[in-house]
Amino acid sequence: MSAPPPRFPVKLLLRPRNWLLWPVLGLAALLAPLPDRALAALSRPLGWMLWRVPRVRHVTRRNIDVCLPERPEAERAALARATTTRFALSLLQSMRVWIVQRRDRPAYPLARIDGGEHLSAALETGQGVLLLTCHYGAPEVHGSLTDQLPRAGRRLVGVYRQPGHDAADAVLHWARSGYCDAIIPGTDIRSIVRELRSGSLVWFAPDLEKARKGAVYVPFFGVPAGTTTATARLAGMGRAVVVPVRYRQDAEGRFIYDIRPPLAGFPSGDIEADTARVNVAIEDLIRDDPVPYWWCLERFLRRPDGVPPVY
């Protein structure tokens, strides 16, 4: 029998040191009844304000310049502005999901699944499935859409970077219970492996920079990037099939779930080659439509010895 979903953490939020979370939750409640076209309209001034932040503007431009140098300069400049507005929309959509999403009443209905046969094939193996994704669009929308996939009764588990704040962590657990059976910190390898071995679908986005223990420098769009080796390690220890996924919207605004073929022969046992292969799979999720990707992330903050800084 599954555990009941976490309750809204009222007691934690009533402590004075946690009061700053109330305005965020209040804004989420105000956004909840708005249609997506209203959120899109709000994202334009919010995106403009984000663009006025020098660090955001600089990191976004540099990431795009070094990752997509083959594109004309004018196209890269336009992409930087467009992706900042889309990032703003992702934040607004995510807050809406926190309030509106229920397991039986999704905030954003799934219109179509492309590549559903790849997930079906992975499920037919009887193994756990590691859904490999990245910070592309709104993570909460992605979670809501993932919950709508046919998965033969398998549990859906999200892996997340745990905030160093107990109330914020409790809010995340409450909010994401609307589409996940559980969320597990990325540091809790044992629990993630247990879920995979029991056949769960585990949603995992390893595209945040990691340059300490458990990471290697491998190319990301041709640029050395500190990348976690966890994808290969989890797939190996959890005996899981790795399936790259993303979502997108069509011209009418309908939500499409895009499932790519599983990574064959993964992991191979060569941790560096496997991690490089993960980055290639993530690049393939981004390259044909780079606007929704979070180019504002400091993906190349730390550099290998002797390599000049990106920022």
PDB file of C-alpha atoms in Angstrom, residues 80-293:
ATOM      1  CA  ALA A  80      19.160  34.568 -26.049  1.00  0.00           C
ATOM      2  CA  ARG A  81      16.232  36.980 -25.723  1.00  0.00           C
ATOM      3  CA  ALA A  82      13.665  34.343 -26.655  1.00  0.00           C
ATOM      4  CA  THR A  83      15.009  31.738 -24.241  1.00  0.00           C
ATOM      5  CA  THR A  84      14.933  34.240 -21.357  1.00  0.00           C
ATOM      6  CA  THR A  85      11.240  34.872 -21.985  1.00  0.00           C
ATOM      7  CA  ARG A  86      10.615  31.133 -22.237  1.00  0.00           C
ATOM      8  CA  PHE A  87      12.472  30.593 -18.956  1.00  0.00           C
ATOM      9  CA  ALA A  88      10.164  33.154 -17.340  1.00  0.00           C
ATOM     10  CA  LEU A  89       7.162  31.272 -18.721  1.00  0.00           C
ATOM     11  CA  SER A  90       8.579  28.028 -17.314  1.00  0.00           C
ATOM     12  CA  LEU A  91       8.681  29.555 -13.836  1.00  0.00           C
ATOM     13  CA  LEU A  92       5.075  30.762 -14.085  1.00  0.00           C
ATOM     14  CA  GLN A  93       3.822  27.442 -15.447  1.00  0.00           C
ATOM     15  CA  SER A  94       5.642  25.537 -12.715  1.00  0.00           C
ATOM     16  CA  MET A  95       3.998  27.606  -9.986  1.00  0.00           C
ATOM     17  CA  ARG A  96       0.620  27.006 -11.585  1.00  0.00           C
ATOM     18  CA  VAL A  97       1.240  23.241 -11.539  1.00  0.00           C
ATOM     19  CA  TRP A  98       2.005  23.374  -7.808  1.00  0.00           C
ATOM     20  CA  ILE A  99      -1.540  24.539  -7.094  1.00  0.00           C
ATOM     21  CA  VAL A 100      -3.645  23.005  -9.863  1.00  0.00           C
ATOM     22  CA  GLN A 101      -2.087  19.582 -10.503  1.00  0.00           C
ATOM     23  CA  ARG A 102      -3.791  16.448  -9.210  1.00  0.00           C
ATOM     24  CA  ARG A 103      -3.151  12.847 -10.218  1.00  0.00           C
ATOM     25  CA  ASP A 104      -6.692  12.607 -11.652  1.00  0.00           C
ATOM     26  CA  ARG A 105      -6.826  16.210 -12.921  1.00  0.00           C
ATOM     27  CA  PRO A 106      -3.623  17.268 -14.679  1.00  0.00           C
ATOM     28  CA  ALA A 107      -2.787  20.937 -14.966  1.00  0.00           C
ATOM     29  CA  TYR A 108      -1.697  20.433 -18.580  1.00  0.00           C
ATOM     30  CA  PRO A 109      -3.393  17.582 -20.467  1.00  0.00           C
ATOM     31  CA  LEU A 110      -1.173  15.477 -22.701  1.00  0.00           C
ATOM     32  CA  ALA A 111      -2.332  15.656 -26.331  1.00  0.00           C
ATOM     33  CA  ARG A 112      -0.006  13.161 -27.982  1.00  0.00           C
ATOM     34  CA  ILE A 113       2.923  10.821 -27.374  1.00  0.00           C
ATOM     35  CA  ASP A 114       5.622  10.583 -30.034  1.00  0.00           C
ATOM     36  CA  GLY A 115       7.830   7.501 -29.748  1.00  0.00           C
ATOM     37  CA  GLY A 116       5.554   5.689 -27.320  1.00  0.00           C
ATOM     38  CA  GLU A 117       6.817   2.388 -28.708  1.00  0.00           C
ATOM     39  CA  HIS A 118      10.218   3.081 -27.124  1.00  0.00           C
ATOM     40  CA  LEU A 119       8.702   3.325 -23.641  1.00  0.00           C
ATOM     41  CA  SER A 120       6.564   0.243 -24.289  1.00  0.00           C
ATOM     42  CA  ALA A 121       9.662  -1.722 -25.285  1.00  0.00           C
ATOM     43  CA  ALA A 122      11.485  -0.570 -22.155  1.00  0.00           C
ATOM     44  CA  LEU A 123       8.555  -1.564 -19.931  1.00  0.00           C
ATOM     45  CA  GLU A 124       8.315  -4.976 -21.589  1.00  0.00           C
ATOM     46  CA  THR A 125      11.820  -5.812 -20.369  1.00  0.00           C
ATOM     47  CA  GLY A 126      10.484  -5.786 -16.816  1.00  0.00           C
ATOM     48  CA  GLN A 127      13.373  -3.559 -15.755  1.00  0.00           C
ATOM     49  CA  GLY A 128      13.212  -0.151 -14.153  1.00  0.00           C
ATOM     50  CA  VAL A 129      13.299   2.814 -16.533  1.00  0.00           C
ATOM     51  CA  LEU A 130      15.534   5.839 -16.052  1.00  0.00           C
ATOM     52  CA  LEU A 131      13.864   8.709 -17.911  1.00  0.00           C
ATOM     53  CA  LEU A 132      16.814  10.838 -19.007  1.00  0.00           C
ATOM     54  CA  THR A 133      15.928  14.486 -19.499  1.00  0.00           C
ATOM     55  CA  CYS A 134      17.262  17.995 -18.908  1.00  0.00           C
ATOM     56  CA  HIS A 135      16.160  21.482 -17.868  1.00  0.00           C
ATOM     57  CA  TYR A 136      14.064  22.011 -20.965  1.00  0.00           C
ATOM     58  CA  GLY A 137      10.795  23.876 -20.507  1.00  0.00           C
ATOM     59  CA  ALA A 138       9.076  23.808 -17.127  1.00  0.00           C
ATOM     60  CA  PRO A 139      10.138  20.861 -14.938  1.00  0.00           C
ATOM     61  CA  GLU A 140       6.767  20.779 -13.181  1.00  0.00           C
ATOM     62  CA  VAL A 141       4.913  20.672 -16.507  1.00  0.00           C
ATOM     63  CA  HIS A 142       7.235  17.868 -17.608  1.00  0.00           C
ATOM     64  CA  GLY A 143       6.417  16.000 -14.414  1.00  0.00           C
ATOM     65  CA  SER A 144       2.675  16.454 -14.943  1.00  0.00           C
ATOM     66  CA  LEU A 145       2.913  15.154 -18.506  1.00  0.00           C
ATOM     67  CA  THR A 146       5.114  12.219 -17.468  1.00  0.00           C
ATOM     68  CA  ASP A 147       2.478  11.167 -14.946  1.00  0.00           C
ATOM     69  CA  GLN A 148       0.015  10.824 -17.838  1.00  0.00           C
ATOM     70  CA  LEU A 149       2.145   8.293 -19.726  1.00  0.00           C
ATOM     71  CA  PRO A 150       0.830   4.712 -19.847  1.00  0.00           C
ATOM     72  CA  ARG A 151       3.251   2.843 -17.614  1.00  0.00           C
ATOM     73  CA  ALA A 152       1.559  -0.415 -16.621  1.00  0.00           C
ATOM     74  CA  GLY A 153       1.083   0.564 -12.984  1.00  0.00           C
ATOM     75  CA  ARG A 154       4.750   1.399 -12.398  1.00  0.00           C
ATOM     76  CA  ARG A 155       5.627   4.011  -9.784  1.00  0.00           C
ATOM     77  CA  LEU A 156       6.831   7.417 -10.999  1.00  0.00           C
ATOM     78  CA  VAL A 157       9.702   8.859  -8.973  1.00  0.00           C
ATOM     79  CA  GLY A 158      11.462  12.186  -9.434  1.00  0.00           C
ATOM     80  CA  VAL A 159      15.099  12.883  -8.572  1.00  0.00           C
ATOM     81  CA  TYR A 160      15.805  16.421  -7.389  1.00  0.00           C
ATOM     82  CA  ARG A 161      18.505  18.643  -5.951  1.00  0.00           C
ATOM     83  CA  GLN A 162      17.451  19.034  -2.321  1.00  0.00           C
ATOM     84  CA  PRO A 163      17.326  22.662  -1.114  1.00  0.00           C
ATOM     85  CA  GLY A 164      19.170  23.477   2.084  1.00  0.00           C
ATOM     86  CA  HIS A 165      15.963  24.751   3.659  1.00  0.00           C
ATOM     87  CA  ASP A 166      13.531  22.449   5.451  1.00  0.00           C
ATOM     88  CA  ALA A 167      10.370  24.417   4.639  1.00  0.00           C
ATOM     89  CA  ALA A 168      11.244  24.780   0.949  1.00  0.00           C
ATOM     90  CA  ASP A 169      11.939  21.053   0.820  1.00  0.00           C
ATOM     91  CA  ALA A 170       8.590  20.285   2.451  1.00  0.00           C
ATOM     92  CA  VAL A 171       6.799  22.547  -0.039  1.00  0.00           C
ATOM     93  CA  LEU A 172       8.487  20.733  -2.935  1.00  0.00           C
ATOM     94  CA  HIS A 173       7.379  17.358  -1.570  1.00  0.00           C
ATOM     95  CA  TRP A 174       3.822  18.636  -1.188  1.00  0.00           C
ATOM     96  CA  ALA A 175       3.723  20.284  -4.630  1.00  0.00           C
ATOM     97  CA  ARG A 176       5.252  17.381  -6.542  1.00  0.00           C
ATOM     98  CA  SER A 177       2.986  14.812  -4.905  1.00  0.00           C
ATOM     99  CA  GLY A 178       0.462  16.028  -7.488  1.00  0.00           C
ATOM    100  CA  TYR A 179       2.291  14.057 -10.163  1.00  0.00           C
ATOM    101  CA  CYS A 180       4.937  11.853  -8.477  1.00  0.00           C
ATOM    102  CA  ASP A 181       4.688   8.891  -6.169  1.00  0.00           C
ATOM    103  CA  ALA A 182       7.875  10.126  -4.494  1.00  0.00           C
ATOM    104  CA  ILE A 183      10.770  12.511  -4.967  1.00  0.00           C
ATOM    105  CA  ILE A 184      14.252  11.498  -3.884  1.00  0.00           C
ATOM    106  CA  PRO A 185      17.351  13.689  -3.409  1.00  0.00           C
ATOM    107  CA  GLY A 186      20.039  12.996  -5.978  1.00  0.00           C
ATOM    108  CA  THR A 187      22.425  12.202  -3.129  1.00  0.00           C
ATOM    109  CA  ASP A 188      20.282   9.262  -1.957  1.00  0.00           C
ATOM    110  CA  ILE A 189      21.716   6.743  -4.402  1.00  0.00           C
ATOM    111  CA  ARG A 190      20.521   3.746  -2.406  1.00  0.00           C
ATOM    112  CA  SER A 191      16.847   4.778  -2.575  1.00  0.00           C
ATOM    113  CA  ILE A 192      17.041   5.571  -6.300  1.00  0.00           C
ATOM    114  CA  VAL A 193      18.618   2.188  -7.024  1.00  0.00           C
ATOM    115  CA  ARG A 194      15.945   0.478  -4.922  1.00  0.00           C
ATOM    116  CA  GLU A 195      13.216   2.158  -6.979  1.00  0.00           C
ATOM    117  CA  LEU A 196      14.840   1.158 -10.261  1.00  0.00           C
ATOM    118  CA  ARG A 197      15.288  -2.447  -9.171  1.00  0.00           C
ATOM    119  CA  SER A 198      11.615  -2.578  -8.185  1.00  0.00           C
ATOM    120  CA  GLY A 199      10.621  -1.471 -11.707  1.00  0.00           C
ATOM    121  CA  SER A 200       9.832   2.205 -11.147  1.00  0.00           C
ATOM    122  CA  LEU A 201      10.125   4.964 -13.723  1.00  0.00           C
ATOM    123  CA  VAL A 202      12.691   7.440 -12.393  1.00  0.00           C
ATOM    124  CA  TRP A 203      12.787  10.956 -13.885  1.00  0.00           C
ATOM    125  CA  PHE A 204      16.364  12.272 -13.901  1.00  0.00           C
ATOM    126  CA  ALA A 205      17.899  15.506 -15.266  1.00  0.00           C
ATOM    127  CA  PRO A 206      21.730  15.340 -14.969  1.00  0.00           C
ATOM    128  CA  ASP A 207      22.549  18.511 -16.909  1.00  0.00           C
ATOM    129  CA  LEU A 208      23.434  20.711 -13.909  1.00  0.00           C
ATOM    130  CA  GLU A 209      27.142  21.364 -13.490  1.00  0.00           C
ATOM    131  CA  LYS A 210      29.014  19.026 -11.180  1.00  0.00           C
ATOM    132  CA  ALA A 211      32.781  19.334 -10.931  1.00  0.00           C
ATOM    133  CA  ARG A 212      33.686  17.564  -7.716  1.00  0.00           C
ATOM    134  CA  LYS A 213      33.557  13.941  -6.592  1.00  0.00           C
ATOM    135  CA  GLY A 214      31.473  11.752  -8.867  1.00  0.00           C
ATOM    136  CA  ALA A 215      31.977  13.882 -11.972  1.00  0.00           C
ATOM    137  CA  VAL A 216      34.124  13.972 -15.092  1.00  0.00           C
ATOM    138  CA  TYR A 217      34.775  16.614 -17.715  1.00  0.00           C
ATOM    139  CA  VAL A 218      33.206  15.524 -20.993  1.00  0.00           C
ATOM    140  CA  PRO A 219      31.961  17.570 -23.967  1.00  0.00           C
ATOM    141  CA  PHE A 220      28.588  19.283 -23.873  1.00  0.00           C
ATOM    142  CA  PHE A 221      27.997  20.834 -27.294  1.00  0.00           C
ATOM    143  CA  GLY A 222      31.742  20.472 -27.787  1.00  0.00           C
ATOM    144  CA  VAL A 223      32.685  22.350 -24.603  1.00  0.00           C
ATOM    145  CA  PRO A 224      34.226  20.505 -21.600  1.00  0.00           C
ATOM    146  CA  ALA A 225      31.585  20.402 -18.864  1.00  0.00           C
ATOM    147  CA  GLY A 226      31.723  19.000 -15.342  1.00  0.00           C
ATOM    148  CA  THR A 227      29.124  16.242 -15.597  1.00  0.00           C
ATOM    149  CA  THR A 228      27.839  13.810 -13.004  1.00  0.00           C
ATOM    150  CA  THR A 229      28.600  10.158 -13.626  1.00  0.00           C
ATOM    151  CA  ALA A 230      25.403   9.214 -11.787  1.00  0.00           C
ATOM    152  CA  THR A 231      23.415   8.308 -14.911  1.00  0.00           C
ATOM    153  CA  ALA A 232      25.701   5.404 -15.802  1.00  0.00           C
ATOM    154  CA  ARG A 233      26.129   4.358 -12.171  1.00  0.00           C
ATOM    155  CA  LEU A 234      22.382   4.371 -11.482  1.00  0.00           C
ATOM    156  CA  ALA A 235      21.613   2.481 -14.688  1.00  0.00           C
ATOM    157  CA  GLY A 236      24.203  -0.143 -13.800  1.00  0.00           C
ATOM    158  CA  MET A 237      23.346  -0.586 -10.132  1.00  0.00           C
ATOM    159  CA  GLY A 238      19.609  -0.328 -10.778  1.00  0.00           C
ATOM    160  CA  ARG A 239      19.717  -2.635 -13.824  1.00  0.00           C
ATOM    161  CA  ALA A 240      17.663  -0.011 -15.651  1.00  0.00           C
ATOM    162  CA  VAL A 241      16.865   0.913 -19.238  1.00  0.00           C
ATOM    163  CA  VAL A 242      17.768   4.550 -20.016  1.00  0.00           C
ATOM    164  CA  VAL A 243      15.230   6.382 -22.200  1.00  0.00           C
ATOM    165  CA  PRO A 244      15.772  10.047 -23.226  1.00  0.00           C
ATOM    166  CA  VAL A 245      12.574  12.142 -23.012  1.00  0.00           C
ATOM    167  CA  ARG A 246      11.353  15.707 -23.321  1.00  0.00           C
ATOM    168  CA  TYR A 247       8.095  17.521 -23.978  1.00  0.00           C
ATOM    169  CA  ARG A 248       7.213  20.227 -26.464  1.00  0.00           C
ATOM    170  CA  GLN A 249       4.244  22.274 -27.606  1.00  0.00           C
ATOM    171  CA  ASP A 250       2.877  22.321 -31.142  1.00  0.00           C
ATOM    172  CA  ALA A 251       1.687  25.410 -33.042  1.00  0.00           C
ATOM    173  CA  GLU A 252      -1.712  25.207 -31.309  1.00  0.00           C
ATOM    174  CA  GLY A 253      -0.120  25.044 -27.863  1.00  0.00           C
ATOM    175  CA  ARG A 254      -0.933  21.373 -27.302  1.00  0.00           C
ATOM    176  CA  PHE A 255       1.524  19.357 -25.236  1.00  0.00           C
ATOM    177  CA  ILE A 256       3.439  16.572 -26.985  1.00  0.00           C
ATOM    178  CA  TYR A 257       5.599  14.039 -25.150  1.00  0.00           C
ATOM    179  CA  ASP A 258       8.692  13.062 -27.126  1.00  0.00           C
ATOM    180  CA  ILE A 259      10.282   9.688 -26.272  1.00  0.00           C
ATOM    181  CA  ARG A 260      13.571   8.699 -27.897  1.00  0.00           C
ATOM    182  CA  PRO A 261      15.006   5.174 -28.368  1.00  0.00           C
ATOM    183  CA  PRO A 262      16.661   3.650 -25.274  1.00  0.00           C
ATOM    184  CA  LEU A 263      20.442   3.920 -25.030  1.00  0.00           C
ATOM    185  CA  ALA A 264      21.601   0.544 -26.341  1.00  0.00           C
ATOM    186  CA  GLY A 265      24.387  -1.252 -24.488  1.00  0.00           C
ATOM    187  CA  PHE A 266      24.335   1.306 -21.687  1.00  0.00           C
ATOM    188  CA  PRO A 267      26.223   1.413 -19.419  1.00  0.00           C
ATOM    189  CA  SER A 268      29.281  -0.010 -21.144  1.00  0.00           C
ATOM    190  CA  GLY A 269      31.567  -0.023 -18.116  1.00  0.00           C
ATOM    191  CA  ASP A 270      33.631   2.918 -19.392  1.00  0.00           C
ATOM    192  CA  ILE A 271      32.338   5.645 -17.080  1.00  0.00           C
ATOM    193  CA  GLU A 272      33.805   8.554 -19.047  1.00  0.00           C
ATOM    194  CA  ALA A 273      32.529   7.294 -22.407  1.00  0.00           C
ATOM    195  CA  ASP A 274      29.112   6.574 -20.896  1.00  0.00           C
ATOM    196  CA  THR A 275      28.892  10.061 -19.391  1.00  0.00           C
ATOM    197  CA  ALA A 276      29.880  11.616 -22.721  1.00  0.00           C
ATOM    198  CA  ARG A 277      27.123   9.582 -24.332  1.00  0.00           C
ATOM    199  CA  VAL A 278      24.603  10.979 -21.846  1.00  0.00           C
ATOM    200  CA  ASN A 279      25.568  14.515 -22.864  1.00  0.00           C
ATOM    201  CA  VAL A 280      25.143  13.632 -26.543  1.00  0.00           C
ATOM    202  CA  ALA A 281      21.643  12.313 -25.778  1.00  0.00           C
ATOM    203  CA  ILE A 282      20.806  15.561 -23.978  1.00  0.00           C
ATOM    204  CA  GLU A 283      22.186  17.617 -26.874  1.00  0.00           C
ATOM    205  CA  ASP A 284      19.845  15.703 -29.186  1.00  0.00           C
ATOM    206  CA  LEU A 285      16.894  16.702 -26.991  1.00  0.00           C
ATOM    207  CA  ILE A 286      17.844  20.368 -27.311  1.00  0.00           C
ATOM    208  CA  ARG A 287      19.383  20.969 -30.720  1.00  0.00           C
ATOM    209  CA  ASP A 288      16.328  21.071 -33.017  1.00  0.00           C
ATOM    210  CA  ASP A 289      14.532  23.619 -30.806  1.00  0.00           C
ATOM    211  CA  PRO A 290      16.938  25.253 -28.326  1.00  0.00           C
ATOM    212  CA  VAL A 291      14.594  28.016 -27.110  1.00  0.00           C
ATOM    213  CA  PRO A 292      13.030  26.084 -24.174  1.00  0.00           C
ATOM    214  CA  TYR A 293      16.407  25.034 -22.747  1.00  0.00           C
TER     215      TYR A 293
END
